[in-house]
Amino acid sequence: MGNELSKGNSHNNNRMAIAAMSNVMKLRSEDMKNLKSKCLANTSEVSGGIARKDFRIAMAEIDVDETDAEILDRLFTMFDMTGEDCIHALHFLVGASPLAVLGRANEKLRFAFELLDINQTGIVDRSDFEALLESINATASYFGDPVLSREQINGLADDILQSSNSFEYRDNIDAILSHHFVQQFITGAGSCRYGTGDT
């Protein structure tokens, strides 16, 4: 599916497709924040899940552009691992967040953390950090970009958290972005493809 989009292109002269898509989409960070509010209002408190029909209503309520809505709906399908037309709303929005931010990787990553951080504490734990990475991974894979392997996600979390259970993300954006696994991801130099057994 998405991986076919960039086959045949050299990673050395090709920017990430997910980054290029942020220049095409009309959805921006304020829209994504509004979408988050609408989605969380219709999310199951137990599972964090939102049904596709409720997601579509949320998109309509904030007047998401028709083409953007189609892209998000297709991403919804990919995130729906059970086929029950229900996904984890927050993880989905975090995964899609790079599409709503024009600018550098540090701005995209900061915004993803801010969406994830519902109470705006500035702190995330290991499971939330890994969920953020996995969600962005999934979105990048849809557009054909190489992704981080499960082992790389674990290694990155080990290196950033060290022996802590949580960390202040605002103070660690540069450390995360300079990590060799993330640099490999950002430059498209990775060889891991989503759904190949390594992810």
Coordinates of N, CA and C in Angstrom, one line a residue:
M1 N 0.9 -1.2 0.0 CA 0.0 0.0 0.0 C 0.9 1.2 0.0
G2 N 1.1 1.9 1.2 CA 1.8 3.1 1.2 C 3.3 2.9 0.8
N3 N 3.9 1.8 1.2 CA 5.3 1.6 0.9 C 5.6 1.6 -0.6
E4 N 4.6 1.4 -1.4 CA 4.8 1.4 -2.9 C 5.1 2.8 -3.4
L5 N 4.7 3.8 -2.6 CA 4.7 5.2 -3.1 C 6.2 5.7 -3.3
S6 N 7.1 5.2 -2.6 CA 8.5 5.7 -2.7 C 9.5 4.6 -3.2
K7 N 9.0 3.5 -3.6 CA 9.9 2.5 -4.1 C 10.6 3.0 -5.4
G8 N 11.8 2.6 -5.4 CA 12.6 3.0 -6.6 C 13.3 4.4 -6.4
N9 N 13.0 5.1 -5.4 CA 13.6 6.4 -5.1 C 14.8 6.2 -4.2
S10 N 15.9 6.9 -4.4 CA 17.0 6.8 -3.6 C 16.7 7.6 -2.3
H11 N 17.0 7.1 -1.1 CA 16.8 7.8 0.1 C 17.8 9.0 0.2
N12 N 18.8 9.0 -0.5 CA 19.8 10.1 -0.4 C 19.3 11.4 -1.0
N13 N 18.4 11.3 -2.0 CA 18.0 12.5 -2.6 C 16.5 12.7 -2.6
N14 N 15.8 12.0 -1.7 CA 14.4 12.0 -1.6 C 14.0 12.3 -0.1
R15 N 13.3 13.5 0.0 CA 12.8 13.8 1.4 C 11.7 12.9 1.8
M16 N 11.4 12.7 3.1 CA 10.4 11.9 3.5 C 9.1 12.3 2.9
A17 N 8.3 11.3 2.5 CA 7.0 11.5 1.9 C 6.0 12.1 2.9
I18 N 6.1 11.7 4.2 CA 5.3 12.2 5.2 C 5.5 13.7 5.4
A19 N 6.8 14.2 5.3 CA 7.1 15.6 5.4 C 6.6 16.3 4.2
A20 N 6.7 15.8 3.0 CA 6.1 16.4 1.8 C 4.6 16.6 1.9
M21 N 4.0 15.6 2.5 CA 2.5 15.6 2.6 C 2.0 16.8 3.4
S22 N 2.8 17.2 4.4 CA 2.4 18.3 5.3 C 2.4 19.6 4.5
N23 N 3.1 19.7 3.4 CA 3.0 20.8 2.5 C 1.8 20.8 1.6
V24 N 1.2 19.6 1.4 CA 0.0 19.5 0.5 C -1.3 19.6 1.3
M25 N -1.3 19.1 2.5 CA -2.5 19.1 3.3 C -2.8 20.5 3.8
K26 N -4.1 20.8 4.0 CA -4.6 22.1 4.5 C -4.7 22.1 6.0
L27 N -4.8 20.9 6.6 CA -5.0 20.7 8.0 C -3.7 21.3 8.7
R28 N -3.9 22.1 9.7 CA -2.8 22.7 10.5 C -2.9 22.4 12.0
S29 N -1.9 22.8 12.7 CA -1.9 22.4 14.1 C -3.1 22.8 14.9
E30 N -3.6 24.0 14.7 CA -4.8 24.5 15.4 C -6.0 23.6 15.0
D31 N -6.1 23.2 13.8 CA -7.2 22.3 13.3 C -7.0 20.9 14.1
M32 N -5.8 20.5 14.2 CA -5.6 19.2 14.8 C -5.9 19.2 16.3
K33 N -5.6 20.4 17.0 CA -6.0 20.5 18.4 C -7.6 20.5 18.5
N34 N -8.2 21.2 17.6 CA -9.7 21.2 17.6 C -10.3 19.8 17.3
L35 N -9.6 19.1 16.4 CA -10.1 17.7 16.1 C -9.9 16.8 17.3
K36 N -8.8 17.0 18.0 CA -8.5 16.3 19.2 C -9.6 16.5 20.2
S37 N -10.0 17.7 20.4 CA -11.1 18.1 21.4 C -12.4 17.4 21.0
K38 N -12.7 17.4 19.7 CA -14.0 16.8 19.3 C -13.9 15.3 19.4
C39 N -12.7 14.7 19.1 CA -12.6 13.3 19.2 C -12.6 12.8 20.6
L40 N -11.9 13.5 21.5 CA -11.9 13.0 22.9 C -13.3 13.1 23.5
A41 N -14.1 14.0 23.0 CA -15.5 14.2 23.6 C -16.3 13.0 23.2
N42 N -15.9 12.2 22.1 CA -16.6 11.1 21.7 C -15.9 9.8 21.8
T43 N -14.9 9.8 22.7 CA -14.0 8.6 22.9 C -14.4 7.9 24.2
S44 N -14.4 6.5 24.1 CA -14.6 5.7 25.2 C -13.6 5.9 26.3
E45 N -14.1 6.2 27.5 CA -13.1 6.4 28.6 C -12.3 5.2 29.0
V46 N -12.9 4.0 28.7 CA -12.2 2.8 29.1 C -11.1 2.4 28.1
S47 N -11.5 2.4 26.8 CA -10.5 2.0 25.8 C -9.8 3.1 25.1
G48 N -10.3 4.3 25.1 CA -9.7 5.4 24.4 C -10.1 5.4 22.9
G49 N -11.0 4.5 22.6 CA -11.4 4.3 21.2 C -12.5 5.2 20.7
I50 N -12.4 5.5 19.4 CA -13.4 6.3 18.7 C -13.9 5.5 17.5
A51 N -15.2 5.5 17.3 CA -15.7 4.8 16.1 C -15.5 5.7 14.8
R52 N -15.4 5.1 13.7 CA -15.2 5.8 12.4 C -16.3 6.9 12.2
K53 N -17.6 6.5 12.5 CA -18.7 7.4 12.3 C -18.5 8.7 13.2
D54 N -18.1 8.5 14.4 CA -17.8 9.6 15.3 C -16.6 10.5 14.8
F55 N -15.6 9.8 14.3 CA -14.4 10.5 13.8 C -14.8 11.3 12.6
R56 N -15.7 10.8 11.7 CA -16.1 11.6 10.5 C -16.9 12.8 11.0
I57 N -17.8 12.6 12.0 CA -18.6 13.7 12.5 C -17.6 14.8 13.0
A58 N -16.6 14.4 13.8 CA -15.7 15.3 14.3 C -15.0 16.1 13.2
M59 N -14.6 15.4 12.2 CA -13.9 16.1 11.0 C -14.9 17.1 10.4
A60 N -16.1 16.7 10.2 CA -17.1 17.6 9.6 C -17.4 18.8 10.5
E61 N -17.4 18.6 11.8 CA -17.7 19.7 12.8 C -16.6 20.8 12.7
I62 N -15.4 20.4 12.4 CA -14.3 21.4 12.4 C -14.0 21.8 10.9
D63 N -14.8 21.3 10.0 CA -14.7 21.6 8.6 C -13.4 21.2 7.9
V64 N -12.9 20.0 8.2 CA -11.7 19.5 7.5 C -11.9 19.4 6.0
D65 N -10.9 19.9 5.3 CA -10.9 19.9 3.9 C -11.2 18.5 3.3
E66 N -12.0 18.4 2.3 CA -12.4 17.1 1.7 C -11.3 16.1 1.4
T67 N -10.2 16.6 0.8 CA -9.1 15.8 0.5 C -8.3 15.4 1.7
D68 N -8.2 16.3 2.7 CA -7.5 15.9 3.9 C -8.4 14.9 4.7
A69 N -9.7 15.0 4.7 CA -10.6 14.1 5.3 C -10.4 12.7 4.7
E70 N -10.3 12.7 3.4 CA -10.1 11.4 2.7 C -8.8 10.7 3.2
I71 N -7.7 11.5 3.3 CA -6.4 11.0 3.7 C -6.5 10.4 5.1
L72 N -7.1 11.2 6.0 CA -7.3 10.8 7.4 C -8.2 9.6 7.5
D73 N -9.2 9.5 6.7 CA -10.1 8.3 6.7 C -9.3 7.1 6.3
R74 N -8.4 7.2 5.3 CA -7.6 6.1 4.9 C -6.6 5.7 6.0
L75 N -6.0 6.7 6.6 CA -5.2 6.4 7.8 C -5.9 5.7 8.9
F76 N -7.2 6.1 9.1 CA -8.0 5.5 10.1 C -8.1 4.0 9.8
T77 N -8.3 3.6 8.6 CA -8.4 2.2 8.1 C -7.2 1.5 8.5
M78 N -6.0 2.1 8.3 CA -4.8 1.4 8.6 C -4.6 1.2 10.1
F79 N -5.0 2.2 10.9 CA -4.8 2.1 12.3 C -5.8 1.1 12.9
D80 N -6.9 0.8 12.2 CA -7.9 -0.1 12.7 C -7.5 -1.5 12.6
M81 N -6.7 -2.0 13.6 CA -6.1 -3.3 13.5 C -7.1 -4.5 13.7
T82 N -8.3 -4.2 14.3 CA -9.3 -5.2 14.5 C -10.3 -5.3 13.4
G83 N -10.4 -4.3 12.6 CA -11.4 -4.3 11.5 C -12.8 -3.9 12.1
E84 N -12.9 -3.4 13.3 CA -14.2 -3.0 13.9 C -14.6 -1.6 13.8
D85 N -13.9 -0.9 12.9 CA -14.1 0.6 12.6 C -14.0 1.4 13.9
C86 N -13.0 1.1 14.7 CA -12.7 1.8 15.9 C -11.2 1.8 16.2
I87 N -10.7 2.9 16.5 CA -9.2 3.1 16.8 C -9.0 3.8 18.1
H88 N -7.7 3.8 18.6 CA -7.4 4.6 19.7 C -7.2 6.0 19.2
A89 N -8.1 6.9 19.6 CA -8.2 8.3 19.1 C -6.9 9.0 19.3
L90 N -6.4 9.1 20.5 CA -5.2 9.9 20.8 C -4.0 9.4 20.0
H91 N -3.8 8.1 20.0 CA -2.6 7.6 19.3 C -2.7 7.9 17.8
F92 N -3.9 7.8 17.2 CA -4.1 8.1 15.8 C -3.8 9.6 15.6
L93 N -4.3 10.5 16.4 CA -4.0 11.9 16.1 C -2.6 12.2 16.3
V94 N -1.9 11.6 17.3 CA -0.5 11.8 17.5 C 0.3 11.3 16.2
G95 N -0.1 10.2 15.7 CA 0.5 9.6 14.5 C 0.3 10.5 13.3
A96 N -0.8 11.1 13.2 CA -1.1 12.0 12.0 C -0.6 13.4 12.2
S97 N -0.2 13.7 13.4 CA 0.2 15.1 13.7 C 1.3 15.7 12.8
P98 N 2.3 14.9 12.4 CA 3.3 15.5 11.5 C 2.7 16.1 10.2
L99 N 1.6 15.6 9.8 CA 0.9 16.1 8.6 C 0.4 17.5 8.8
A100 N 0.2 17.9 10.0 CA -0.4 19.2 10.3 C 0.6 20.3 10.6
V101 N 1.9 20.0 10.6 CA 2.9 21.0 11.0 C 3.8 21.2 9.8
L102 N 3.9 22.4 9.4 CA 4.9 22.8 8.4 C 6.1 23.2 9.3
G103 N 7.3 22.8 8.8 CA 8.5 23.2 9.5 C 9.4 22.0 9.8
R104 N 10.3 22.2 10.7 CA 11.4 21.3 11.0 C 10.9 20.1 11.8
A105 N 11.7 19.1 11.9 CA 11.4 17.9 12.7 C 11.2 18.2 14.2
N106 N 11.9 19.2 14.7 CA 11.7 19.5 16.1 C 10.3 20.1 16.4
E107 N 9.8 20.8 15.5 CA 8.5 21.4 15.6 C 7.4 20.3 15.5
K108 N 7.6 19.4 14.6 CA 6.7 18.3 14.4 C 6.7 17.4 15.7
L109 N 7.9 17.1 16.2 CA 8.0 16.2 17.4 C 7.4 16.9 18.6
R110 N 7.7 18.1 18.8 CA 7.1 18.9 19.9 C 5.6 18.9 19.9
F111 N 5.0 19.1 18.7 CA 3.6 19.1 18.6 C 3.0 17.8 18.8
A112 N 3.6 16.7 18.4 CA 3.2 15.3 18.7 C 3.1 15.1 20.2
F113 N 4.2 15.5 20.9 CA 4.2 15.3 22.3 C 3.1 16.2 23.0
E114 N 2.9 17.4 22.5 CA 1.9 18.3 23.1 C 0.5 17.7 22.9
L115 N 0.2 17.1 21.8 CA -1.1 16.4 21.6 C -1.3 15.2 22.5
L116 N -0.2 14.5 22.7 CA -0.2 13.3 23.5 C -0.4 13.7 25.0
D117 N 0.2 14.8 25.4 CA 0.2 15.2 26.8 C -1.2 15.9 27.1
I118 N -2.2 15.2 27.4 CA -3.5 15.7 27.6 C -3.6 16.8 28.7
N119 N -2.9 16.5 29.8 CA -2.9 17.4 31.0 C -1.8 18.5 30.9
Q120 N -1.1 18.5 29.8 CA 0.0 19.5 29.6 C 0.9 19.6 30.8
T121 N 1.4 18.4 31.3 CA 2.3 18.3 32.4 C 3.8 18.5 31.9
G122 N 4.0 18.2 30.6 CA 5.4 18.3 30.1 C 6.1 17.0 30.3
I123 N 5.4 16.0 30.9 CA 6.1 14.7 31.2 C 5.3 13.6 30.5
V124 N 6.1 12.6 30.0 CA 5.5 11.4 29.4 C 6.2 10.2 30.0
D125 N 5.5 9.1 30.0 CA 6.2 7.9 30.5 C 6.6 7.0 29.3
R126 N 7.3 5.9 29.6 CA 7.8 5.1 28.6 C 6.8 4.6 27.6
S127 N 5.7 4.1 28.1 CA 4.6 3.5 27.2 C 4.1 4.6 26.3
D128 N 3.9 5.8 26.8 CA 3.4 6.9 26.0 C 4.4 7.3 24.9
F129 N 5.7 7.3 25.3 CA 6.7 7.6 24.3 C 6.8 6.6 23.2
E130 N 6.7 5.3 23.6 CA 6.7 4.3 22.6 C 5.5 4.3 21.7
A131 N 4.3 4.6 22.3 CA 3.1 4.8 21.5 C 3.2 5.9 20.5
L132 N 3.8 7.0 20.9 CA 4.1 8.1 20.0 C 4.9 7.7 18.8
L133 N 6.0 7.0 19.1 CA 6.9 6.6 18.1 C 6.2 5.6 17.1
E134 N 5.5 4.6 17.7 CA 4.8 3.6 16.9 C 3.7 4.3 16.0
S135 N 3.1 5.3 16.5 CA 2.0 6.0 15.8 C 2.6 6.8 14.6
I136 N 3.6 7.5 14.9 CA 4.3 8.2 13.8 C 4.8 7.3 12.8
N137 N 5.4 6.2 13.2 CA 5.9 5.1 12.4 C 4.8 4.6 11.4
A138 N 3.6 4.3 12.0 CA 2.5 3.8 11.2 C 2.1 4.8 10.1
T139 N 2.1 6.1 10.4 CA 1.7 7.1 9.4 C 2.8 7.2 8.4
A140 N 4.0 7.2 8.8 CA 5.1 7.3 7.8 C 5.1 6.1 6.9
S141 N 4.8 5.0 7.4 CA 4.7 3.8 6.5 C 3.6 3.9 5.5
Y142 N 2.5 4.5 5.8 CA 1.4 4.7 4.8 C 1.9 5.4 3.6
F143 N 2.8 6.4 3.8 CA 3.3 7.2 2.7 C 4.6 6.6 2.1
G144 N 5.0 5.4 2.5 CA 6.0 4.7 1.9 C 7.4 4.9 2.5
D145 N 7.5 5.6 3.6 CA 8.8 5.9 4.2 C 9.3 4.7 5.0
P146 N 10.6 4.5 5.0 CA 11.2 3.5 5.9 C 10.8 3.9 7.4
V147 N 10.8 2.9 8.2 CA 10.3 3.1 9.6 C 11.3 2.6 10.6
L148 N 11.1 2.9 11.9 CA 11.9 2.3 12.9 C 11.4 0.9 13.2
S149 N 12.3 0.0 13.5 CA 11.9 -1.3 13.9 C 11.5 -1.3 15.4
R150 N 10.9 -2.4 15.8 CA 10.4 -2.5 17.2 C 11.7 -2.4 18.1
E151 N 12.7 -3.1 17.7 CA 14.0 -3.1 18.4 C 14.6 -1.7 18.6
Q152 N 14.5 -0.9 17.5 CA 15.0 0.5 17.5 C 14.2 1.4 18.4
I153 N 12.8 1.2 18.4 CA 12.0 1.9 19.3 C 12.3 1.6 20.8
N154 N 12.5 0.4 21.1 CA 12.9 0.0 22.4 C 14.3 0.6 22.8
G155 N 15.2 0.5 21.9 CA 16.6 1.1 22.1 C 16.5 2.6 22.3
L156 N 15.7 3.3 21.5 CA 15.6 4.7 21.7 C 15.0 5.0 23.0
A157 N 14.0 4.3 23.4 CA 13.3 4.6 24.7 C 14.3 4.3 25.9
D158 N 15.1 3.2 25.7 CA 16.1 2.9 26.8 C 17.1 4.1 26.9
D159 N 17.6 4.6 25.7 CA 18.6 5.6 25.7 C 18.1 6.9 26.3
I160 N 16.9 7.3 26.0 CA 16.3 8.6 26.4 C 15.9 8.5 27.9
L161 N 15.2 7.4 28.3 CA 14.7 7.3 29.6 C 15.8 6.9 30.6
Q162 N 16.8 6.2 30.1 CA 17.8 5.5 30.9 C 17.2 4.7 31.9
S163 N 17.2 5.0 33.2 CA 16.6 4.1 34.2 C 15.3 4.7 34.8
S164 N 14.9 5.8 34.2 CA 13.6 6.5 34.6 C 12.4 5.9 34.1
N165 N 11.3 6.1 34.7 CA 10.0 5.7 34.2 C 9.3 6.7 33.3
S166 N 9.8 8.0 33.4 CA 9.2 9.1 32.6 C 10.3 10.2 32.4
F167 N 10.0 11.1 31.5 CA 10.9 12.2 31.3 C 10.2 13.4 30.8
E168 N 10.8 14.6 30.9 CA 10.3 15.8 30.4 C 10.6 16.0 29.0
Y169 N 9.6 15.9 28.1 CA 9.8 15.8 26.7 C 10.4 17.1 26.1
R170 N 10.0 18.3 26.7 CA 10.5 19.6 26.1 C 12.0 19.7 26.2
D171 N 12.6 19.1 27.3 CA 14.0 19.2 27.5 C 14.8 18.1 26.8
N172 N 14.0 17.2 26.1 CA 14.7 16.1 25.4 C 14.5 16.0 23.9
I173 N 13.8 17.0 23.4 CA 13.6 17.0 21.9 C 14.9 16.9 21.1
D174 N 15.9 17.7 21.5 CA 17.1 17.6 20.8 C 17.8 16.3 20.9
A175 N 17.8 15.7 22.1 CA 18.4 14.4 22.3 C 17.7 13.3 21.5
I176 N 16.4 13.4 21.4 CA 15.7 12.4 20.6 C 16.0 12.6 19.2
L177 N 16.0 13.8 18.7 CA 16.2 14.0 17.2 C 17.7 13.7 16.8
S178 N 18.6 13.9 17.7 CA 20.0 13.6 17.4 C 20.4 12.1 17.6
H179 N 19.5 11.3 18.1 CA 19.7 9.9 18.3 C 19.9 9.3 16.9
H180 N 20.9 8.4 16.8 CA 21.2 7.8 15.5 C 20.0 7.0 14.9
F181 N 19.1 6.4 15.7 CA 17.9 5.7 15.1 C 17.0 6.8 14.5
V182 N 16.8 7.9 15.2 CA 15.9 8.9 14.7 C 16.5 9.6 13.4
Q183 N 17.8 9.8 13.5 CA 18.4 10.4 12.3 C 18.3 9.5 11.1
Q184 N 18.4 8.2 11.3 CA 18.2 7.2 10.2 C 16.7 7.3 9.7
F185 N 15.8 7.5 10.6 CA 14.4 7.6 10.2 C 14.1 8.9 9.5
I186 N 14.6 10.0 10.0 CA 14.4 11.3 9.4 C 15.0 11.4 8.0
T187 N 16.1 10.8 7.8 CA 16.8 10.9 6.5 C 16.3 9.9 5.5
G188 N 15.5 9.0 6.0 CA 15.0 7.9 5.1 C 16.0 6.9 4.8
A189 N 17.0 6.8 5.7 CA 18.1 5.9 5.4 C 17.9 4.5 5.9
G190 N 16.7 4.3 6.7 CA 16.4 3.0 7.2 C 16.0 2.0 6.2
S191 N 16.1 0.7 6.5 CA 15.8 -0.3 5.5 C 14.5 -1.1 6.0
C192 N 14.0 -0.8 7.2 CA 12.9 -1.5 7.8 C 11.6 -0.9 7.2
R193 N 10.7 -1.8 6.7 CA 9.4 -1.5 6.2 C 8.3 -2.0 7.1
Y194 N 7.3 -1.2 7.3 CA 6.2 -1.5 8.2 C 5.5 -2.8 7.7
G195 N 5.2 -3.7 8.7 CA 4.5 -4.9 8.4 C 5.4 -6.0 7.9
T196 N 6.8 -5.8 8.0 CA 7.7 -6.9 7.5 C 8.1 -7.8 8.6
G197 N 7.6 -7.7 9.8 CA 8.0 -8.5 10.9 C 8.9 -7.9 11.9
D198 N 9.6 -6.8 11.4 CA 10.5 -6.1 12.3 C 9.8 -5.0 13.1
T199 N 8.6 -4.6 12.6 CA 7.9 -3.5 13.2 C 6.7 -4.0 14.1

